[in-house]
Coordinates of C-alpha atoms and ligand atoms in Angstrom, one line a residue:
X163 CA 146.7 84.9 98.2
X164 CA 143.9 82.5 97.5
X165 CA 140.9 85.2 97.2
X166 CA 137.0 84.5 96.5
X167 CA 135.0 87.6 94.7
X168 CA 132.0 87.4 94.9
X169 CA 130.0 89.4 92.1
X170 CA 133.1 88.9 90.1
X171 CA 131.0 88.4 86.8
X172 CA 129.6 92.0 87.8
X173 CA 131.4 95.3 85.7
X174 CA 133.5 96.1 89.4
X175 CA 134.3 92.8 90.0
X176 CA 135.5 91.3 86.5
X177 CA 138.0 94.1 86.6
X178 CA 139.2 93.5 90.1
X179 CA 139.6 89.3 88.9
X180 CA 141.5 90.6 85.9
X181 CA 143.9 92.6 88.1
X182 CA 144.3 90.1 91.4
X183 CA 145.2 87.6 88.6
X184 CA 147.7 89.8 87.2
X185 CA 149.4 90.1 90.4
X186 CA 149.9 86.8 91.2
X187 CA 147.1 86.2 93.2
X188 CA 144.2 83.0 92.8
X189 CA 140.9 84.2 91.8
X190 CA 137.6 82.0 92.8
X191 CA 134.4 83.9 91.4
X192 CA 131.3 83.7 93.0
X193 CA 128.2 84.7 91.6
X194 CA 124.8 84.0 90.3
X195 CA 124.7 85.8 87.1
X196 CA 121.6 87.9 88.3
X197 CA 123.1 91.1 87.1
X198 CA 126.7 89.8 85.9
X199 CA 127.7 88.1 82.5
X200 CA 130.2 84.9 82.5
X201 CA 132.0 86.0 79.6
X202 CA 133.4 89.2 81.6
X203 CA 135.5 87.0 83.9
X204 CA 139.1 85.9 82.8
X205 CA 139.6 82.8 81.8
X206 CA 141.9 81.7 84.4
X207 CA 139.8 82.3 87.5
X208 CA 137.4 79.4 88.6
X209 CA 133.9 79.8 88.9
X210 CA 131.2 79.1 91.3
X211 CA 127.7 79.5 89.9
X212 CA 126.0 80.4 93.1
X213 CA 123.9 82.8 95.8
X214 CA 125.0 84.6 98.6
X215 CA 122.4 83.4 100.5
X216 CA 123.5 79.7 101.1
X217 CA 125.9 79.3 104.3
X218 CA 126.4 75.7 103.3
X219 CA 127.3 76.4 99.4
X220 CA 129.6 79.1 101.0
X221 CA 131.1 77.6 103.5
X222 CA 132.0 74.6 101.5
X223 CA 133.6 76.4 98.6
X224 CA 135.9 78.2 101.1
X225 CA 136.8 74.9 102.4
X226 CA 137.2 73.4 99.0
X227 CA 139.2 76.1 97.5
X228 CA 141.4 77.0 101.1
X229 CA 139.9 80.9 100.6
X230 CA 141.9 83.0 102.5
X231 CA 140.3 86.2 101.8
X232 CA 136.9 87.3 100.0
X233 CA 136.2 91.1 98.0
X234 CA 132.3 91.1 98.1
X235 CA 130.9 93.0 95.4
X236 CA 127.9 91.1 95.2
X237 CA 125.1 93.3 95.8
X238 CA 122.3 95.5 94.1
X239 CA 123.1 99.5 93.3
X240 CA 120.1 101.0 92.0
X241 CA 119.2 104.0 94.1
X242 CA 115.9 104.3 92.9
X243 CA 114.6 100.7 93.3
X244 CA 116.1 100.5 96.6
X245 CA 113.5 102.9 97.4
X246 CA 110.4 100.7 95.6
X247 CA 112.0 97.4 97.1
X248 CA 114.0 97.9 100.0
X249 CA 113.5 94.4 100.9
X250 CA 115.4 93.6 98.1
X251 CA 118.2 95.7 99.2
X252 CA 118.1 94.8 103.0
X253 CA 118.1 91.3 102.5
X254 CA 120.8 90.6 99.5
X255 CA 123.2 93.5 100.6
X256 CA 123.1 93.3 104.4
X257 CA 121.4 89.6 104.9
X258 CA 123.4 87.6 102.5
X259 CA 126.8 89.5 103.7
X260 CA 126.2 88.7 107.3
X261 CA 125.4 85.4 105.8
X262 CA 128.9 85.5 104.0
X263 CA 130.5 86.7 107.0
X264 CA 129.0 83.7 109.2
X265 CA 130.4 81.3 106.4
X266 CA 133.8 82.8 106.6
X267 CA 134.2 82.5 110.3
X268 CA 133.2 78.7 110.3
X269 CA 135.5 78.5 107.2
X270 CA 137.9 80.4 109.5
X271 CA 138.6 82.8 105.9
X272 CA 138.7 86.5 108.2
X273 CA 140.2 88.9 105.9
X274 CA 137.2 90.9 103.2
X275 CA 137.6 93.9 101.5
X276 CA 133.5 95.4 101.1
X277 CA 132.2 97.3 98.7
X278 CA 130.6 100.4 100.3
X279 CA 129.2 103.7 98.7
X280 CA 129.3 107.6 99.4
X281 CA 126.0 107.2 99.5
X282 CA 126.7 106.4 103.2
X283 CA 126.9 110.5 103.7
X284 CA 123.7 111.1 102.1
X285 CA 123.3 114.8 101.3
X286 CA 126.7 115.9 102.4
X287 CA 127.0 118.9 104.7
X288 CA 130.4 120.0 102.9
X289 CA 132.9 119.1 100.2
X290 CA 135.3 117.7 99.7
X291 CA 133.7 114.8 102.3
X292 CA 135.9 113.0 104.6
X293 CA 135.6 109.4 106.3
X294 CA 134.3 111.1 109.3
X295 CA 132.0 113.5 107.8
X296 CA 128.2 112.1 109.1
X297 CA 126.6 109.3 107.6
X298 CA 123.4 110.2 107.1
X299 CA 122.0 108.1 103.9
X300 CA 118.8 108.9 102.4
X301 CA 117.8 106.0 100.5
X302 CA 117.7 102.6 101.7
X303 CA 120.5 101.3 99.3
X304 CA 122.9 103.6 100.9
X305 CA 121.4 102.2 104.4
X306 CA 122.0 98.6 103.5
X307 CA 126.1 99.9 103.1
X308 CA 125.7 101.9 106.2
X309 CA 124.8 98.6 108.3
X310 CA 126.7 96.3 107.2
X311 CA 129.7 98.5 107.3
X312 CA 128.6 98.6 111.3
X313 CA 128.3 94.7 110.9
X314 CA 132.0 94.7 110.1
X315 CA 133.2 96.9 112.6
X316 CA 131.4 94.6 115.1
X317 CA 132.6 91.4 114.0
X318 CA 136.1 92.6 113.6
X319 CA 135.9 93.6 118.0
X320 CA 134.3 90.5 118.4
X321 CA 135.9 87.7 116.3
X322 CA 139.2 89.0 115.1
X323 CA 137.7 89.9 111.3
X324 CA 139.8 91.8 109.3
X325 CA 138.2 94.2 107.3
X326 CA 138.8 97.3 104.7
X327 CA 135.4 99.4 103.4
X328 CA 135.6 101.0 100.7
X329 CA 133.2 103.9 100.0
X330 CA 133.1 104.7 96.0
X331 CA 132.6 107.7 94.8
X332 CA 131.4 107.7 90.9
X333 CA 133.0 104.8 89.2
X334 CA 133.7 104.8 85.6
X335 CA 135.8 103.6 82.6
X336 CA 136.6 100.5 81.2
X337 CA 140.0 98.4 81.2
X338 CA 142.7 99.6 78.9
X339 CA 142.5 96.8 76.8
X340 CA 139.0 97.6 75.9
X341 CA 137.7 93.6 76.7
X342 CA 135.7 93.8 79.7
X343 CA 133.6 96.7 80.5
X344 CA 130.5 98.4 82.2
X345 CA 127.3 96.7 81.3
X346 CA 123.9 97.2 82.9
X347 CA 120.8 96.4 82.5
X348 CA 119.2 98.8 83.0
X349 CA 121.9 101.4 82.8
X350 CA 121.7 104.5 85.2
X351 CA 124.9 105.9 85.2
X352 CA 125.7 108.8 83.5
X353 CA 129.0 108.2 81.5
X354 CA 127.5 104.9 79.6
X355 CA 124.2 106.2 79.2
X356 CA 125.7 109.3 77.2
X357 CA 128.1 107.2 75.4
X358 CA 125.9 104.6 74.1
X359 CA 123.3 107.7 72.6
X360 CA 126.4 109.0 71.0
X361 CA 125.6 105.3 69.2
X362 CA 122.4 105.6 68.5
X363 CA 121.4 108.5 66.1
X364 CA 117.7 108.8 67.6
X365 CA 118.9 108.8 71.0
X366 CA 118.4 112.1 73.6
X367 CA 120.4 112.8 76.6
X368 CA 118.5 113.6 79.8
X369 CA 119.8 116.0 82.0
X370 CA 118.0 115.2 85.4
X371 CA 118.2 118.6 86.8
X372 CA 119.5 122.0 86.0
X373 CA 118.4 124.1 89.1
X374 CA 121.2 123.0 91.6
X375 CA 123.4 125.0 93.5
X376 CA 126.2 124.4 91.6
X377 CA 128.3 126.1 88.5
X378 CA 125.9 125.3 85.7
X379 CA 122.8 124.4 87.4
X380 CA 123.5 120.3 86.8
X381 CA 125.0 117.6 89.4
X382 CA 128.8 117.6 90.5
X383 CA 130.2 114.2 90.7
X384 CA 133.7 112.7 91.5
X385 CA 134.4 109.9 88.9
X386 CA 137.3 107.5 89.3
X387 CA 138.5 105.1 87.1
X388 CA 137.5 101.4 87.5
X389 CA 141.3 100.4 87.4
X390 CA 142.2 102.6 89.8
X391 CA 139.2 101.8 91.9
X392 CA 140.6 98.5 91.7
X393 CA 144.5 99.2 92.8
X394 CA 143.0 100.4 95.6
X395 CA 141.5 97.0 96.8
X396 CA 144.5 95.5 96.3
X397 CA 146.2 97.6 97.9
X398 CA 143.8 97.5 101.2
X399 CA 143.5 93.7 100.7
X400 CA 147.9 93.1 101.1
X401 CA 147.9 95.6 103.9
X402 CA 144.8 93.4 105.9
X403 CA 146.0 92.5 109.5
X404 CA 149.7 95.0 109.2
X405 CA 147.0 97.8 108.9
X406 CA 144.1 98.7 111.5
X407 CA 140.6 97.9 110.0
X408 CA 139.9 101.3 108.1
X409 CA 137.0 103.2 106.2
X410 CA 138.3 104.6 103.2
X411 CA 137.1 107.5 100.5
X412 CA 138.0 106.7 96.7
X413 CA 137.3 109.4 94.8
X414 CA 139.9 111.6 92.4
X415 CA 139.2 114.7 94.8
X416 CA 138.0 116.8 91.7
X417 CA 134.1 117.3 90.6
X418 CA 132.9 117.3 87.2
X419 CA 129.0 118.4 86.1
X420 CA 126.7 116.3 84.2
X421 CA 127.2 119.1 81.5
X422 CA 131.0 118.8 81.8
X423 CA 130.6 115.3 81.4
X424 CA 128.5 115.4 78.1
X425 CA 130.8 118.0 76.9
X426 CA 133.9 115.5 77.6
X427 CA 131.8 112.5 76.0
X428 CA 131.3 114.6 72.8
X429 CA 134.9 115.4 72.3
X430 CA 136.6 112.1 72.6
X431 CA 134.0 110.7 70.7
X432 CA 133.5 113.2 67.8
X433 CA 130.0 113.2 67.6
X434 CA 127.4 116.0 68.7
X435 CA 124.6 115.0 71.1
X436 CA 120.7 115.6 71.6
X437 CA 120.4 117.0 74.9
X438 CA 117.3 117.4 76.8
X439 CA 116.9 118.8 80.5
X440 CA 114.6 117.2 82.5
X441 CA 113.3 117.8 86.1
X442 CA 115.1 116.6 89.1
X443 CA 115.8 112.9 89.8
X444 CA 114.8 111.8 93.2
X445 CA 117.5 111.7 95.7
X446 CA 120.4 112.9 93.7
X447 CA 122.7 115.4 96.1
X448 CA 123.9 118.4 94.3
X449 CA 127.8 118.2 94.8
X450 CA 129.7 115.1 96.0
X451 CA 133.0 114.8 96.0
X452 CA 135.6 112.9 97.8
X453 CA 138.7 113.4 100.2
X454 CA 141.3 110.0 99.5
X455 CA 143.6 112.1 101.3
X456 CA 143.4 108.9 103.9
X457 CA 143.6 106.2 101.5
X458 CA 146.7 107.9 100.3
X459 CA 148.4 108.6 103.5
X460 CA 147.7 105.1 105.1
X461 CA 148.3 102.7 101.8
X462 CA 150.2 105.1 99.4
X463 CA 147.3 104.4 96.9
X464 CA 148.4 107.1 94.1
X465 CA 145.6 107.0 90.9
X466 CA 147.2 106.7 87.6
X467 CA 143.9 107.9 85.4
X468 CA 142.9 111.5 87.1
X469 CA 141.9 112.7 84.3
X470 CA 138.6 112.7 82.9
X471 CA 139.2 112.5 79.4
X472 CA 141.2 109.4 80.1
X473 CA 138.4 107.6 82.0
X474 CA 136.2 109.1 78.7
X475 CA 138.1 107.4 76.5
X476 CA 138.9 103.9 78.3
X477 CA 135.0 103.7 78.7
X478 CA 134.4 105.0 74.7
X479 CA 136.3 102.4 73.6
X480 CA 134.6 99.8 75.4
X481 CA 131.6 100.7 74.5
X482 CA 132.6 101.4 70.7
X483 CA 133.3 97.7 70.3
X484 CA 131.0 96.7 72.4
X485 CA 127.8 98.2 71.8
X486 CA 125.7 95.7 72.9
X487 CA 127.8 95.0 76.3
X488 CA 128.3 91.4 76.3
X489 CA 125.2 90.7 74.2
X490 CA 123.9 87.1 74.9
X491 CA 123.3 85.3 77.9
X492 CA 126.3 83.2 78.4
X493 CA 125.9 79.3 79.1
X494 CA 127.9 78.3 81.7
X495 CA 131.5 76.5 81.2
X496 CA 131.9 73.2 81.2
X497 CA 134.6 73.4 84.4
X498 CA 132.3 75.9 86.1
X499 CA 131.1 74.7 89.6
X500 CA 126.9 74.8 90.0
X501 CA 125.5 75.3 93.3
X502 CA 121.3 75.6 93.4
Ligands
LIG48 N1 122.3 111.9 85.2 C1 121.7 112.6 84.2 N2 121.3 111.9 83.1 C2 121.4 110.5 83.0 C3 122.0 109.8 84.1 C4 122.4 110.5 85.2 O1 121.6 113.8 84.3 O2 120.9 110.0 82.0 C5 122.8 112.6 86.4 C6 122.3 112.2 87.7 O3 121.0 112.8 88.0 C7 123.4 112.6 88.6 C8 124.6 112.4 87.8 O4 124.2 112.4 86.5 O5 123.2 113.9 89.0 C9 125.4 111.1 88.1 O6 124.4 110.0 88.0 P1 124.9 108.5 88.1 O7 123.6 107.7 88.0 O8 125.9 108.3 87.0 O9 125.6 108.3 89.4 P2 125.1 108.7 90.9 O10 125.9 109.8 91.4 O11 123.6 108.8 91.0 O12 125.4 107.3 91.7 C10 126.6 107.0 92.2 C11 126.7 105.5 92.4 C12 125.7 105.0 93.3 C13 125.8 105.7 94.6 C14 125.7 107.2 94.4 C15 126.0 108.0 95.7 O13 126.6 104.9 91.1 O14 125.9 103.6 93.5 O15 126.7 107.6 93.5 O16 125.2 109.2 95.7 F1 124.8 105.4 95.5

């Protein structure tokens, strides 16, 4: 298949290019290098140096390229800014995808695979959370998912669109060949932020919160391995138009706490950390973790890294021989295609 990703310089989307081209498939990245790095996306996808926010710039690389299907990953993910600057969050992750959607139905490209979140479910009323469970997000980033995941559903009654959504639960690790990896800027998440202080001998882990409900006190999260993550798309994206347009969970089904985590980090990495506990973050749910029980049933999806050590180490070695993620900001290529 001939597939555009948008956000495919992004840590998500330079794994899922990697992977489509793997398979067989063509591989057109779009993105505008806001948050991604050029030097995470394989050498034998094409690029497209551009914003989601242009119909015509859109619409004309479908054309040019005969898209037949786009995975959207473009988008921003930081709970907490979406709360300073929903704006921000309302107008690149909901405008610009119904912009992208409007683009593919001129282009007549109606297959897309989106990126959602479990922050859909916001402070879930049990565990392990199903597709059904009520969406209820508190933050405006997990809003921004929420509509646009009704934008889809609309689209697909009205103009024949077929879609997948995908709701992530904790995504984590690195691919096996230890090239491309997770690099942000800031970086929030826990996994990186403990394994880069294992780096840095002055560095302190924080431990946002150790009053929860929950085993030891700290947060319970479902993590699932990027490449796994990833089979999954494909997965949805072959099964488009034999499959009814489905909502599905990825999560590993098992919940690990932040001191679990910082426990794992330690032992595949040999090296004792500085811990600190700090208070609460805002917004963080105590437990979340996911039913794929659907996922598995409907598209045989079956993850190959369920173990957390195994996601520990991917990620470790990553950021081991990478410490300073992808380092420099990349020039553009002299094949790559410039929209502004
Ligand atoms: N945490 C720490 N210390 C850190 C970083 C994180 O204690 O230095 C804690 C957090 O407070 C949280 C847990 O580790 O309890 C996991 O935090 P992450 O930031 O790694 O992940 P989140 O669960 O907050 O975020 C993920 C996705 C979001 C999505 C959210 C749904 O990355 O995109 O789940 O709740 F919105």
């Amino acid at each position: 298949m001939r597939v555009m990703v948008t956000g495919g310089a992004g840590y998500i989307g330079s794994h899922a290019v990697r992977e489509l081209l793997d398979r067989g498939h063509r591989v057109v990245v779009y993105d505008n290098l806001s948050t991604g790095f050029r030097t995470a996306v394989d050498d034998r996808a094409e690029f497209i140096f551009g914003n989601t926010n242009s119909f015509e710039t859109l619409n004309s690389a479908f054309r040019a390229h005969g898209i037949e299907a786009v995975l959207h990953f473009a988008a921003n993910i930081e709970v907490g800014e979406s709360v300073l600057n929903p704006h921000k969050y309302y107008q690149n992750n909901l405008g610009n995808t119904l912009n992208l959607l409007m683009a593919m139905r001129d282009a007549q490209v109606n297959k897309i695979i989106f990126s959602s979140t479990a922050a859909v479910y916001g402070n879930p009323e049990k565990c392990p959370i199903v597709e059904s469970h009520p969406k209820l997000a508190i933050n405006p980033y997990g809003r921004s998912k929420l509509m646009t995941e009704m934008v889809l559903e609309d689209f697909a009654a009205a103009y024949g669109l077929k879609y997948a959504v995908l709701r992530y639960f904790n995504v984590a690790g690195a691919h096996p060949e230890g090239d491309i990896g997770e690099a942000h800027d800031p970086e929030t998440h826990l996994i990186p932020r403990v394994l880069k202080a294992t780096l840095d001998p002055w560095a302190e882990v924080k431990i946002f919160g150790t009053d929860y409900p929950t085993s030891d006190g700290t947060c319970i999260r479902d993590y699932i391995h990027v490449m796994d993550l990833i089979d999954a798309h494909i997965l949805a994206l072959e099964s488009l138009g034999s499959e009814k347009c489905e909502v599905y969970n990825l999560g590993n089904e098992r919940g690990f706490s932040v001191k679990e985590i910082i426990k794992t980090c330690e032992t595949v990495t040999g090296r004792k950390l500085s811990v600190k506990e700090e208070a609460r973050r805002a917004g963080d749910p105590a437990t979340l973790i996911a039913s794929s029980e659907k996922i598995r049933k409907h598209l045989g999806w079956k993850p190959q890294y369920t173990h957390l050590e195994d996601i520990v180490k991917h990620a470790w070695q990553w950021h081991r021989t990478h410490p300073q993620g992808y380092k420099t900001v990349e020039p553009l290529l002299q094949n790559d295609v410039i929209y502004l």
